[in-house]
XYZ file of C-alpha atoms in Angstrom:
747
model
C -33.454 38.277 -114.496
C -33.237 35.813 -117.395
C -30.238 34.324 -119.045
C -31.385 35.778 -122.399
C -31.479 39.240 -120.929
C -27.983 38.787 -119.493
C -26.787 37.746 -122.945
C -28.468 40.798 -124.525
C -26.879 43.026 -121.902
C -23.415 41.618 -122.611
C -23.972 42.163 -126.345
C -24.922 45.789 -125.694
C -21.815 46.354 -123.590
C -19.710 44.580 -126.183
C -20.940 46.997 -128.847
C -20.257 49.870 -126.432
C -16.670 48.655 -126.110
C -16.305 48.666 -129.890
C -17.518 52.285 -130.025
C -15.071 53.275 -127.311
C -12.141 51.681 -129.122
C -12.819 53.532 -132.375
C -10.830 56.607 -133.342
C -13.468 59.321 -133.033
C -14.249 62.629 -131.394
C -16.025 62.737 -128.052
C -19.199 64.045 -129.714
C -19.174 61.255 -132.281
C -18.813 58.638 -129.551
C -21.754 60.079 -127.611
C -23.913 60.159 -130.746
C -23.052 56.558 -131.577
C -23.933 55.512 -128.018
C -27.366 57.162 -128.018
C -28.118 55.567 -131.384
C -26.996 52.173 -130.100
C -29.076 52.307 -126.895
C -32.213 53.513 -128.685
C -31.925 50.700 -131.226
C -31.024 48.025 -128.698
C -33.844 48.950 -126.276
C -36.348 49.512 -129.124
C -37.210 52.974 -127.844
C -37.697 56.139 -129.900
C -35.476 58.421 -127.820
C -32.160 58.122 -125.999
C -30.476 61.261 -124.655
C -27.357 61.985 -122.600
C -27.185 65.087 -120.386
C -23.876 66.057 -118.769
C -23.029 68.753 -116.233
C -21.465 71.877 -117.719
C -20.978 73.256 -114.180
C -22.023 72.161 -110.693
C -25.595 73.442 -111.120
C -26.359 73.154 -114.850
C -27.062 70.159 -117.099
C -26.690 70.302 -120.867
C -28.163 68.038 -123.530
C -25.003 66.670 -125.152
C -26.347 63.978 -127.448
C -29.713 62.587 -128.514
C -31.326 60.061 -130.812
C -34.954 61.000 -131.392
C -35.170 64.576 -130.139
C -34.457 67.550 -132.417
C -30.714 67.589 -133.283
C -30.593 71.397 -133.055
C -31.400 71.141 -129.318
C -28.026 69.505 -128.618
C -25.794 71.861 -126.561
C -28.648 74.397 -126.558
C -31.045 72.784 -124.078
C -29.940 73.349 -120.489
C -31.588 72.995 -117.104
C -30.722 73.698 -113.504
C -30.063 70.967 -110.972
C -33.479 69.830 -109.720
C -35.339 71.376 -112.689
C -37.669 69.055 -114.588
C -37.491 65.269 -114.419
C -33.900 65.202 -115.699
C -32.870 67.700 -113.038
C -34.623 65.628 -110.357
C -32.687 62.512 -111.351
C -29.448 64.514 -111.289
C -30.156 65.991 -107.858
C -31.356 62.838 -106.088
C -29.474 60.131 -107.965
C -32.722 58.131 -108.014
C -34.333 56.494 -111.059
C -37.511 58.035 -112.494
C -39.568 55.578 -114.545
C -43.033 56.772 -115.605
C -45.558 55.987 -118.303
C -47.000 59.517 -118.209
C -44.180 62.012 -117.793
C -46.293 65.223 -118.023
C -48.225 64.168 -114.909
C -45.075 63.670 -112.833
C -44.306 66.241 -110.126
C -41.741 68.715 -111.398
C -42.193 67.894 -115.081
C -40.981 70.676 -117.362
C -41.658 70.727 -121.089
C -38.664 71.770 -123.230
C -40.292 72.934 -126.519
C -37.044 73.202 -128.465
C -36.483 69.432 -128.149
C -39.766 68.299 -129.711
C -40.360 65.905 -126.830
C -44.091 66.699 -126.506
C -44.988 63.579 -128.491
C -43.243 61.231 -126.051
C -45.183 60.007 -123.037
C -42.940 57.432 -121.339
C -39.777 58.559 -119.550
C -36.969 56.722 -117.751
C -33.906 58.491 -116.404
C -30.897 57.141 -114.469
C -28.011 59.031 -112.936
C -24.574 58.881 -114.519
C -22.424 58.898 -111.393
C -19.345 57.450 -109.795
C -18.786 57.172 -106.036
C -21.295 59.858 -105.263
C -20.027 62.257 -107.927
C -22.910 63.006 -110.262
C -21.737 63.471 -113.866
C -25.008 63.548 -115.783
C -28.242 61.732 -116.655
C -29.079 59.006 -119.206
C -32.677 59.186 -120.507
C -34.903 57.042 -122.734
C -38.395 58.058 -123.933
C -41.127 56.533 -126.058
C -44.471 57.537 -127.546
C -46.210 54.518 -126.076
C -47.469 55.058 -122.522
C -45.562 52.326 -120.730
C -43.165 51.882 -117.862
C -39.802 50.433 -118.769
C -39.229 46.967 -117.344
C -37.003 46.205 -114.393
C -34.524 44.545 -116.756
C -34.459 47.591 -119.043
C -33.836 49.957 -116.105
C -31.054 47.723 -114.902
C -29.498 47.775 -118.369
C -29.637 51.578 -118.351
C -27.919 51.662 -114.946
C -25.136 49.396 -116.216
C -24.639 51.576 -119.299
C -24.710 54.731 -117.143
C -21.989 53.275 -114.960
C -19.798 52.605 -118.024
C -20.496 56.145 -119.255
C -19.336 57.490 -115.886
C -16.076 55.548 -116.065
C -15.420 56.629 -119.650
C -16.278 60.253 -118.831
C -13.663 60.103 -116.065
C -11.141 58.743 -118.572
C -11.844 61.584 -121.022
C -13.608 59.547 -123.712
C -16.116 62.325 -124.456
C -13.944 65.407 -124.600
C -15.119 67.951 -127.151
C -16.154 71.553 -127.597
C -18.139 73.359 -124.906
C -18.148 73.310 -121.118
C -20.129 70.064 -120.787
C -17.601 68.154 -122.924
C -14.514 69.836 -121.541
C -11.691 67.681 -120.219
C -12.083 66.781 -116.554
C -9.487 67.676 -113.921
C -8.109 70.482 -116.079
C -9.928 73.682 -115.165
C -9.588 75.972 -112.142
C -11.956 75.076 -109.302
C -12.736 77.068 -106.161
C -13.720 75.136 -103.026
C -15.386 76.948 -100.154
C -14.754 75.115 -96.903
C -14.138 76.177 -93.325
C -11.038 77.301 -91.446
C -9.334 74.507 -89.550
C -6.023 76.300 -89.069
C -5.249 79.797 -90.250
C -2.467 80.616 -92.663
C -1.856 80.489 -96.414
C 0.158 78.159 -98.608
C 0.877 77.473 -102.277
C 2.025 74.090 -103.470
C 1.092 70.925 -105.336
C -1.438 68.244 -104.455
C -0.411 65.065 -102.687
C -3.383 62.706 -102.351
C -3.522 60.726 -99.125
C -5.460 57.974 -100.891
C -5.222 58.238 -104.707
C -8.366 57.172 -106.563
C -8.427 53.766 -108.179
C -8.614 54.155 -111.964
C -10.777 51.621 -113.815
C -9.634 51.302 -117.413
C -11.572 48.134 -118.306
C -15.232 48.597 -117.305
C -16.533 46.066 -119.848
C -15.715 42.356 -119.487
C -14.704 40.047 -122.318
C -15.098 36.839 -120.283
C -17.776 36.992 -117.520
C -16.704 33.618 -116.084
C -13.126 34.824 -115.694
C -14.300 38.099 -114.145
C -16.449 36.201 -111.649
C -13.443 34.096 -110.647
C -11.359 37.251 -110.175
C -14.076 38.795 -108.019
C -14.384 35.741 -105.775
C -10.604 35.506 -105.349
C -10.410 39.197 -104.427
C -13.317 38.941 -101.962
C -11.680 35.899 -100.329
C -8.436 37.854 -99.997
C -10.343 40.818 -98.556
C -12.128 38.653 -95.988
C -8.848 37.103 -94.871
C -7.237 40.539 -94.448
C -10.206 41.819 -92.402
C -10.102 38.709 -90.199
C -6.366 39.201 -89.691
C -6.918 42.846 -88.714
C -9.550 41.745 -86.202
C -7.198 39.112 -84.749
C -4.531 41.786 -84.326
C -6.772 44.134 -82.349
C -6.517 43.905 -78.580
C -9.585 43.229 -76.436
C -9.400 46.761 -75.066
C -9.638 48.353 -78.503
C -13.428 48.321 -78.437
C -14.031 51.077 -80.994
C -11.488 49.667 -83.441
C -13.083 46.229 -83.111
C -16.502 47.761 -83.748
C -15.272 49.338 -86.997
C -13.639 46.107 -88.159
C -16.757 44.103 -87.267
C -18.683 46.455 -89.574
C -16.065 45.783 -92.267
C -16.489 42.042 -91.784
C -20.270 42.367 -91.988
C -19.939 44.119 -95.369
C -17.264 41.708 -96.609
C -19.385 38.640 -95.760
C -22.663 40.115 -97.042
C -24.168 37.617 -99.458
C -26.375 40.316 -100.995
C -23.321 42.506 -101.710
C -21.560 39.660 -103.528
C -24.711 38.543 -105.361
C -25.358 42.011 -106.783
C -21.766 42.226 -108.046
C -22.068 38.755 -109.614
C -25.229 39.899 -111.443
C -23.395 42.970 -112.745
C -20.618 40.752 -114.105
C -23.185 38.439 -115.703
C -24.507 41.458 -117.586
C -21.092 42.303 -118.967
C -19.230 44.451 -116.447
C -15.678 43.707 -115.377
C -15.059 42.747 -111.738
C -13.689 46.232 -111.007
C -16.660 47.943 -112.621
C -19.074 45.689 -110.700
C -17.482 46.707 -107.395
C -17.536 50.343 -108.455
C -21.190 50.203 -109.524
C -22.286 48.572 -106.283
C -20.277 51.085 -104.263
C -21.869 54.009 -106.121
C -25.392 52.604 -105.783
C -25.059 51.827 -102.065
C -23.433 55.190 -101.483
C -26.369 56.954 -103.126
C -28.806 55.052 -100.885
C -26.864 55.728 -97.678
C -26.399 59.425 -98.462
C -30.194 59.801 -98.566
C -30.727 57.902 -95.294
C -32.180 59.878 -92.399
C -30.484 57.584 -89.867
C -27.140 59.126 -88.822
C -25.710 55.669 -88.052
C -26.394 54.489 -91.600
C -24.818 57.634 -93.070
C -21.739 57.029 -90.898
C -21.386 53.597 -92.517
C -20.427 55.382 -95.761
C -16.839 55.568 -94.544
C -16.811 51.802 -93.844
C -18.315 51.077 -97.273
C -15.869 53.330 -99.103
C -12.856 51.948 -97.286
C -13.863 48.326 -97.852
C -14.754 48.861 -101.524
C -11.486 50.704 -102.128
C -9.566 47.831 -100.527
C -11.342 45.409 -102.863
C -10.648 47.617 -105.899
C -6.970 47.829 -104.986
C -6.783 44.038 -104.742
C -8.418 43.671 -108.185
C -6.413 46.374 -109.950
C -3.126 46.013 -108.089
C -3.183 49.777 -107.535
C -1.913 50.311 -104.014
C -1.680 53.569 -102.131
C 1.910 53.724 -103.398
C 1.403 54.765 -107.000
C 5.071 55.273 -107.794
C 4.628 59.045 -107.945
C 7.143 61.165 -106.086
C 5.848 63.511 -103.415
C 6.281 67.097 -104.656
C 8.769 69.382 -102.940
C 5.897 71.607 -101.766
C 3.174 69.069 -100.878
C -0.314 70.063 -99.834
C -2.129 67.018 -98.537
C -5.645 66.387 -99.866
C -7.800 63.721 -98.224
C -11.365 62.811 -97.390
C -10.280 62.565 -93.777
C -7.156 61.649 -91.846
C -6.240 60.539 -88.348
C -3.770 62.347 -86.087
C -1.098 59.636 -86.266
C -1.177 59.581 -90.088
C -0.918 63.377 -90.219
C 2.004 63.329 -87.808
C 3.759 60.813 -90.078
C 3.803 63.468 -92.813
C 4.989 66.034 -90.252
C 6.342 69.421 -91.216
C 7.031 68.266 -94.790
C 3.544 69.478 -95.634
C 2.810 73.045 -96.720
C -0.900 72.661 -95.949
C -3.810 70.238 -95.601
C -7.270 70.145 -97.213
C -9.940 67.741 -95.967
C -13.402 66.906 -97.244
C -14.486 66.138 -93.684
C -13.036 67.195 -90.358
C -14.323 69.559 -87.696
C -12.936 72.614 -85.940
C -12.046 70.515 -82.893
C -10.984 67.295 -84.614
C -7.717 65.509 -83.971
C -6.383 66.491 -87.389
C -7.057 70.166 -86.662
C -5.232 69.914 -83.335
C -2.206 68.347 -85.031
C -2.267 70.897 -87.876
C -2.239 73.712 -85.340
C 0.688 72.081 -83.567
C 2.537 71.758 -86.861
C 1.575 75.371 -87.739
C 0.344 74.408 -91.212
C -2.771 75.882 -92.870
C -5.775 73.586 -92.885
C -9.136 73.869 -94.643
C -11.931 71.446 -93.708
C -15.323 70.690 -95.303
C -13.939 71.154 -98.849
C -16.591 68.930 -100.400
C -15.537 66.695 -103.335
C -11.946 67.945 -103.514
C -10.484 64.441 -103.142
C -12.452 63.478 -106.254
C -11.511 66.529 -108.311
C -7.817 66.833 -107.403
C -5.013 64.843 -109.009
C -1.511 64.283 -107.697
C 0.696 67.186 -108.746
C -2.125 69.693 -109.350
C -1.219 73.279 -108.512
C -3.151 74.345 -105.400
C -3.546 77.342 -103.078
C -4.824 76.999 -99.520
C -6.273 80.059 -97.809
C -6.778 78.887 -94.238
C -7.860 82.356 -93.121
C -10.895 82.371 -95.404
C -11.489 78.609 -95.624
C -10.881 78.704 -99.391
C -8.994 76.375 -101.716
C -8.026 77.269 -105.290
C -7.310 74.114 -107.287
C -5.412 74.700 -110.542
C -5.629 78.499 -110.028
C -5.458 80.860 -112.997
C -2.913 83.658 -113.288
C -5.204 86.301 -111.793
C -5.704 84.289 -108.605
C -2.010 83.397 -108.465
C -0.928 87.023 -108.749
C -3.336 88.171 -106.041
C -2.276 85.351 -103.727
C 1.432 85.974 -104.194
C 0.913 89.692 -103.531
C -0.827 88.742 -100.283
C 2.058 86.452 -99.277
C 4.581 89.199 -100.062
C 2.697 91.596 -97.787
C 2.613 88.975 -95.049
C 6.378 88.461 -95.417
C 6.988 92.174 -94.904
C 4.731 92.073 -91.837
C 6.608 89.081 -90.421
C 9.869 90.977 -90.782
C 8.318 93.801 -88.788
C 7.141 91.355 -86.127
C 10.652 89.887 -85.884
C 11.992 93.312 -84.919
C 9.732 93.407 -81.833
C 10.064 89.723 -80.953
C 12.128 90.270 -77.800
C 10.330 93.404 -76.652
C 7.603 93.195 -73.990
C 4.029 93.892 -75.064
C 3.605 97.250 -73.334
C 0.680 99.322 -74.555
C 0.688 103.093 -75.144
C -1.055 103.520 -71.773
C 1.704 101.579 -70.004
C -0.032 98.243 -69.418
C 1.990 95.056 -69.891
C 0.278 92.093 -71.551
C 1.902 88.666 -71.238
C 1.725 86.736 -74.509
C 2.134 82.974 -74.169
C 1.837 80.098 -76.630
C -0.233 76.954 -76.978
C 1.497 73.660 -77.755
C 0.783 69.954 -77.945
C 3.847 68.347 -79.517
C 7.570 68.381 -78.933
C 7.808 69.900 -82.409
C 6.052 73.001 -81.089
C 8.701 73.869 -78.510
C 11.291 75.445 -80.851
C 8.653 78.138 -81.495
C 8.895 79.249 -77.875
C 12.035 81.288 -78.549
C 11.376 82.204 -82.161
C 7.845 83.515 -81.610
C 8.625 85.769 -78.679
C 6.271 83.845 -76.358
C 7.021 84.336 -72.675
C 5.989 80.808 -71.706
C 3.786 77.862 -72.719
C 0.366 78.888 -71.477
C -1.207 75.598 -72.529
C 0.397 72.247 -73.333
C -2.280 69.808 -74.577
C -1.402 66.374 -73.223
C -4.164 64.457 -75.055
C -2.308 64.234 -78.370
C 0.020 61.587 -76.976
C -3.059 59.522 -76.104
C -4.897 60.162 -79.386
C -2.138 59.013 -81.721
C -1.771 55.619 -80.032
C -3.812 52.427 -80.279
C -3.408 51.709 -76.560
C -2.930 53.614 -73.310
C 0.606 55.061 -73.068
C 2.749 53.936 -70.151
C 3.622 56.200 -67.236
C 7.344 55.937 -68.001
C 6.724 57.026 -71.625
C 4.704 60.049 -70.527
C 7.231 61.018 -67.857
C 10.034 60.942 -70.436
C 7.996 63.077 -72.865
C 6.989 65.667 -70.243
C 10.594 65.862 -69.075
C 11.728 66.649 -72.628
C 9.056 69.348 -72.859
C 10.362 71.005 -69.715
C 13.951 70.670 -70.962
C 13.034 72.279 -74.291
C 11.254 75.131 -72.527
C 14.618 76.157 -71.085
C 13.308 77.103 -67.661
C 10.235 78.959 -68.930
C 6.919 78.014 -67.355
C 4.861 75.266 -69.021
C 1.204 74.791 -68.053
C 0.286 71.144 -68.594
C -3.434 70.581 -69.157
C -4.440 67.111 -68.022
C -6.113 64.698 -70.395
C -8.916 66.470 -72.254
C -10.810 63.712 -74.070
C -14.442 63.153 -74.905
C -16.701 65.226 -77.124
C -14.848 65.238 -80.490
C -11.663 63.705 -79.046
C -12.328 59.983 -78.567
C -9.657 57.419 -77.698
C -9.907 54.264 -79.812
C -9.055 52.140 -76.770
C -11.533 53.767 -74.375
C -15.085 52.858 -75.343
C -17.146 56.058 -75.670
C -20.621 56.351 -74.259
C -23.439 56.624 -76.763
C -24.234 60.246 -75.989
C -26.726 62.415 -77.903
C -24.666 65.556 -77.150
C -21.058 64.594 -76.376
C -19.899 68.235 -76.045
C -22.052 68.408 -72.926
C -21.316 64.854 -71.871
C -18.682 62.630 -70.361
C -15.452 64.437 -71.119
C -12.253 65.998 -69.720
C -12.167 66.201 -65.889
C -15.380 64.163 -65.688
C -13.563 61.231 -67.305
C -10.533 61.808 -65.044
C -12.599 61.729 -61.861
C -14.614 58.687 -62.987
C -11.428 56.861 -64.027
C -9.002 58.004 -61.300
C -6.410 55.408 -62.285
C -5.759 57.212 -65.583
C -5.655 60.635 -63.887
C -3.285 59.431 -61.166
C -0.988 57.827 -63.740
C -0.743 61.106 -65.635
C -0.205 63.161 -62.458
C 2.587 60.835 -61.351
C 4.213 61.112 -64.793
C 4.118 64.929 -64.536
C 5.620 64.946 -61.029
C 8.420 62.604 -62.095
C 9.073 64.663 -65.221
C 9.465 67.808 -63.114
C 12.246 66.091 -61.115
C 12.407 68.912 -58.593
C 11.658 71.698 -61.082
C 8.594 73.982 -60.904
C 5.408 72.343 -62.220
C 2.093 73.832 -63.349
C -0.953 71.574 -63.805
C -4.335 72.660 -65.128
C -7.603 70.694 -65.078
C -9.929 71.104 -68.101
C -13.681 71.612 -68.190
C -14.206 72.178 -64.475
C -17.884 73.074 -63.999
C -18.066 73.399 -60.216
C -15.889 73.876 -57.132
C -16.361 70.274 -55.934
C -14.784 68.922 -59.149
C -11.716 71.073 -58.610
C -11.428 69.955 -54.975
C -11.694 66.286 -56.006
C -9.054 66.730 -58.725
C -6.776 68.644 -56.353
C -7.115 65.782 -53.850
C -5.795 63.413 -56.547
C -2.737 65.662 -56.888
C -2.143 65.427 -53.151
C -2.426 61.623 -53.299
C 0.063 61.495 -56.178
C 2.509 63.734 -54.265
C 2.209 61.538 -51.196
C 2.893 58.406 -53.238
C 5.898 59.939 -54.974
C 7.272 61.079 -51.586
C 6.996 57.510 -50.244
C 8.769 56.170 -53.328
C 11.598 58.641 -52.746
C 11.093 60.624 -55.950
C 11.894 64.348 -55.853
C 8.850 66.607 -55.601
C 8.373 69.794 -57.624
C 10.234 72.817 -56.309
C 7.014 74.779 -56.750
C 3.606 73.370 -57.653
C 0.721 75.359 -59.164
C -2.654 73.705 -59.719
C -5.179 75.597 -61.809
C -8.392 75.104 -63.764
C -9.839 76.035 -67.129
C -12.969 78.126 -66.952
C -14.946 76.773 -69.911
C -18.452 76.646 -68.466
C -20.486 79.691 -67.373
C -21.299 77.899 -64.093
C -17.704 78.173 -62.857
C -17.772 81.943 -63.190
C -20.389 81.925 -60.396
C -18.515 79.536 -58.086
C -18.034 80.573 -54.421
C -15.280 83.045 -53.621
C -13.475 80.201 -51.835
C -12.908 78.518 -55.205
C -11.224 81.629 -56.596
C -9.040 81.795 -53.473
C -8.121 78.081 -53.526
C -7.215 77.785 -57.199
C -3.624 78.810 -57.995
C -4.594 80.227 -61.406
C -7.451 80.261 -63.894
C -7.417 80.144 -67.677
C -10.533 81.030 -69.631
C -11.051 78.407 -72.351
C -12.594 80.769 -74.863
C -13.602 78.225 -77.512
C -15.830 76.144 -75.232
C -16.957 79.030 -73.042
C -18.281 80.921 -76.066
C -20.236 77.956 -77.429
C -21.877 77.325 -74.064
C -22.517 81.006 -73.404
C -24.355 81.432 -76.702
C -25.702 77.835 -76.841
C -24.108 77.590 -80.309
C -22.288 74.363 -81.178
C -18.866 75.286 -82.532
C -18.946 72.214 -84.774
C -22.148 73.475 -86.440
C -21.383 75.715 -89.406
C -24.907 77.132 -89.344
C -24.543 78.701 -85.920
C -20.905 78.848 -84.868
C -20.234 82.123 -86.718
C -23.568 83.601 -85.754
C -22.343 85.024 -82.436
C -19.510 87.518 -82.159
C -16.813 87.362 -79.488
C -17.151 91.138 -79.273
C -20.835 90.800 -78.392
C -21.594 93.148 -75.480
C -23.078 90.337 -73.378
C -19.997 88.145 -73.745
C -17.524 90.950 -73.064
C -19.531 91.972 -70.000
C -19.438 88.372 -68.785
C -15.659 88.258 -69.248
C -15.339 91.565 -67.412
C -17.191 90.073 -64.443
C -14.733 87.167 -64.342
C -11.817 89.617 -64.427
C -13.338 91.559 -61.506
C -13.777 88.421 -59.389
C -10.177 87.386 -60.010
C -8.909 90.865 -59.122
C -10.930 90.741 -55.910
C -9.453 87.377 -54.858
C -5.985 87.901 -56.346
C -6.371 84.948 -58.727
C -4.009 84.970 -61.750
C -6.141 84.874 -64.916
C -5.403 84.223 -68.581
C -7.410 83.770 -71.775
C -6.698 80.780 -74.033
C -8.393 80.148 -77.371
C -8.582 81.119 -81.015
C -9.779 84.632 -80.165
C -6.616 85.331 -78.176
C -4.651 85.031 -81.429
C -6.877 87.381 -83.444
C -5.466 90.915 -83.101
C -8.779 92.823 -82.849
C -10.287 90.331 -80.397
C -7.039 90.179 -78.398
C -7.033 93.975 -78.150
C -10.574 94.022 -76.738
C -9.829 91.197 -74.300
C -6.884 93.195 -72.987
C -9.070 96.305 -72.758
C -11.505 94.314 -70.599
C -8.703 93.611 -68.116
C -7.157 90.343 -69.239
C -3.395 90.608 -68.848
C -2.294 87.185 -70.148
C -3.253 85.794 -73.552
C -2.282 82.341 -74.840
C -2.327 81.619 -78.584
C -0.635 79.766 -81.423
C 2.985 80.932 -81.914
C 2.360 82.540 -85.321
C -0.229 84.905 -83.804
C 2.065 86.464 -81.221
C 3.751 88.890 -83.629
C 0.531 90.375 -85.084
C -1.094 90.635 -81.639
C 1.947 92.289 -80.056
C 2.322 94.708 -82.957
C -1.210 96.023 -82.448
C -1.032 96.060 -78.642
C 2.039 98.282 -78.458
C 0.361 100.826 -80.745
C -2.863 101.026 -78.730
C -4.114 102.949 -75.718
C -6.210 100.353 -73.880
C -7.847 102.943 -71.623
C -9.162 104.813 -74.654
C -10.276 101.569 -76.270
C -12.124 100.511 -73.107
C -13.998 103.822 -73.181
C -15.056 103.071 -76.776
C -16.269 99.611 -75.728
C -18.243 100.938 -72.742
C -19.815 103.679 -74.830
C -20.925 101.207 -77.510
C -22.402 99.059 -74.774
C -24.286 101.972 -73.194
C -25.707 102.888 -76.602
C -27.341 99.471 -76.813
C -25.197 97.994 -79.574
C -25.250 94.211 -79.835
C -21.551 94.068 -80.744
C -18.784 96.590 -80.131
C -16.942 95.483 -83.280
C -18.153 98.307 -85.576
C -17.288 100.974 -82.998
C -13.865 99.420 -82.299
C -13.015 99.128 -86.006
C -14.059 102.741 -86.629
C -11.957 103.940 -83.688
C -8.905 101.973 -84.853
C -9.165 103.550 -88.312
C -8.745 106.979 -86.705
C -5.627 106.017 -84.751
C -2.168 106.961 -86.037
C-alpha cells in the first residue's frame, strides 16, 4: 500500500465529508457519492444498493447505469452477484461478471455493456445494510488498493446510514429505528409484558467516521489501546487462581488486545482517512464477518470476546460509557445480546420482561427470569442492534415473539389479550385456597418451583401447597467463587423460615451441561448434557456435596428437611449419595448440632435408566420426582437446546405417556411418593393428562398453579384417561387431538 494511495484515499474521504456536511436530501447525497466514487476511481459505474426489508435489496443510486432503474431494480438476498455479496458479506471482484456463478442480468439497468464487477458489503458489526458496486467496460479486476478504498467508503456509508444521512422517500431510504419490527425468537419464560426498551449495553454511536488529522487519530488510537491493555491486565491480576474459566476468557482478551496485526490494520485504516473510532469499528465488522463464516465452533465463540473488547476500546475513544445519562423507564423491558445471572438479578423485579439475542432454554438467565416470574424471549436475532432506549416494546413469552415499536393494531390485540388474562387471574384468585379436587374426586397436590428468596412470597399468594423444588445452584452460579458453608446455611434457614412450616424440597447442586461455574473448570465435553453434571459432579467432588449437606442440616435446626439428588441414573449413585448424607449427619451429631426432626432423601428421575432400577431402589428412596424436561429429551433423543428438534416430540406422545404410566405403577407397587416437576406440569392440558396417568403431585412455576387448578377441578380424570387409552389403542402417535376434541365437548 503506497503513500500516494493513502493520500488519494484521504482526499476521497475528505470529499465525502464535504458531501455529508452539505444541506441536501438523502437522495441527493447518495447521487453525489456515486458520482464522486466513479470519478475518483476512474470507473464507468458506481451503484449503491440498500435493503428495503430483510430479504430485498433496492438500487438507490447509480452513476453509469440507467437513471430510470433507480428504486425500480430490486433483488432478493442471495440473488445475482449483488445479492451474493449482501448474503455472505464477502467481496466479489471479477473481470468477467457474466461468467461468475449466480450472475443475473438486470436488463432495465443497461449493465450488459459492463464486464468488470466489484462489490463490497455495506455493513456495521454484522448488520448488513447494503452493497457498494463499481463496474467497467474493460475486462479487468480491480486492484487490491481499489478494493480496500471501496471497503473504507462502504464503512463510512454504513455509519452515515445509521445516523440517518440518506433518509428519503421509499422503504430503502426510510429512517432507521422508526418502523414496527417483529422478532420471532423462542420462549425462555412464559408470560406477556408491555413496556419500553432498556438496553443492557447501549450501542456506541460514531459521529465522526472521517479523520481530519491522521497523525492525531493514530495517537488517540495508541493511547486508547494502551489504556485497554492496562485494564485487561488489571482484570487478570484481580482474578483468583481458582477462577480458571474467567482467566481463560481474559487471556483471550489479552491476546486480542496485544495482537500486532489487529493494531496494524487499524493504523492502515487511519492512514487512509478514517477516524480512530471508525478504524476500530471497521476492523470489528470485518473480523466479525470472517468469524461468523468459520466452521470451527471455537472461533465462532470468540465473537463475544471480540465484540466485548472492541466495544471497550470504542467506549474509551468516544467517552461513551454504559451509563448514557438516560433514565430507566418506569416499565423497563431489558434488551441485551446476552446477560449473566448476577447482572440480571441486579435489575431484579424492576423489569417487566427480558429479550435476549442469545440464551438457551436452560441458561442461567432463563432460570433467574423464571424465579423472578418475568417474561423472557431468547434467540431474538439482531434486536440489540435495532432497538433504542425508550422504544415501545411488547414481549409475548408464550409465543416467543417480540413486537418492537408496535402499531395500533398490534397494541389493541395485545391489550385485549392482557385484559382477558386479568379476568382469568381474578377467577384463579377465587379458588386459590381451595384444594385441587377433580370432578371424579381425586385430589392433586400442586406445588411450586423456586430458586431465590424472592420466590418465597409466591408460596402463599399462588395457592401452592409446598415448594416441590428449590434449585440450590443459583447461589453458586451468581458468585465468582465457591460460597461458604455458613452463607449457605443462613440462606437455607431463611428459605425454611419464609416457607412458614410448609415442606421445601431442596435439590442439591445441579451444575454441568448448560450450568457451568466460573470457578470450577469444566471438562471439554462434546455432549455436556450427557456428561459430567449434577450428582456425578457431587460424587466425584464429595467435599462440595458434604459442605452443602452440612449447610442444609444446620439450616433445618431441628425442623423437617427434604433433600433431593438430581440426575440419578442408577441405584448405586443414589446409595453413594445417601451414604454422604449419613456421614454429614454423623459429623453434625459429633459437633453437637441439632439434627432434622424428620429427614426425607429423594431423587430426581431424569434418565430412562432409573425407571428400570431394581425394586429395592424404589423401596429405599423416600420420594421420587420426575424431572420432565431432561427425561423427555433423553427419551426422544432430542436436545432441548436445539430448536430444530426440541419441539418435534410431543409430551402427549403415546410412547412417553405409557412410559410415565409404567413409572407410576412401579411407585404404587412399592409405595413410593411420586411427583412430576418441569415445564409440562405448568401447562394446563399437559398437567391434566399427567394427572389422568396417575400422577398426584405436580410442581410448577407459581403463576401456572391457578390455570392448572382451574382446569383440574372442572375435569373428570377417569373419563379423560379412557380417552387417552382409546387414542392409544387406535394407534395414534399423540393423544393431543383426541384430548382437545374431548375437552371441547365438556361443559
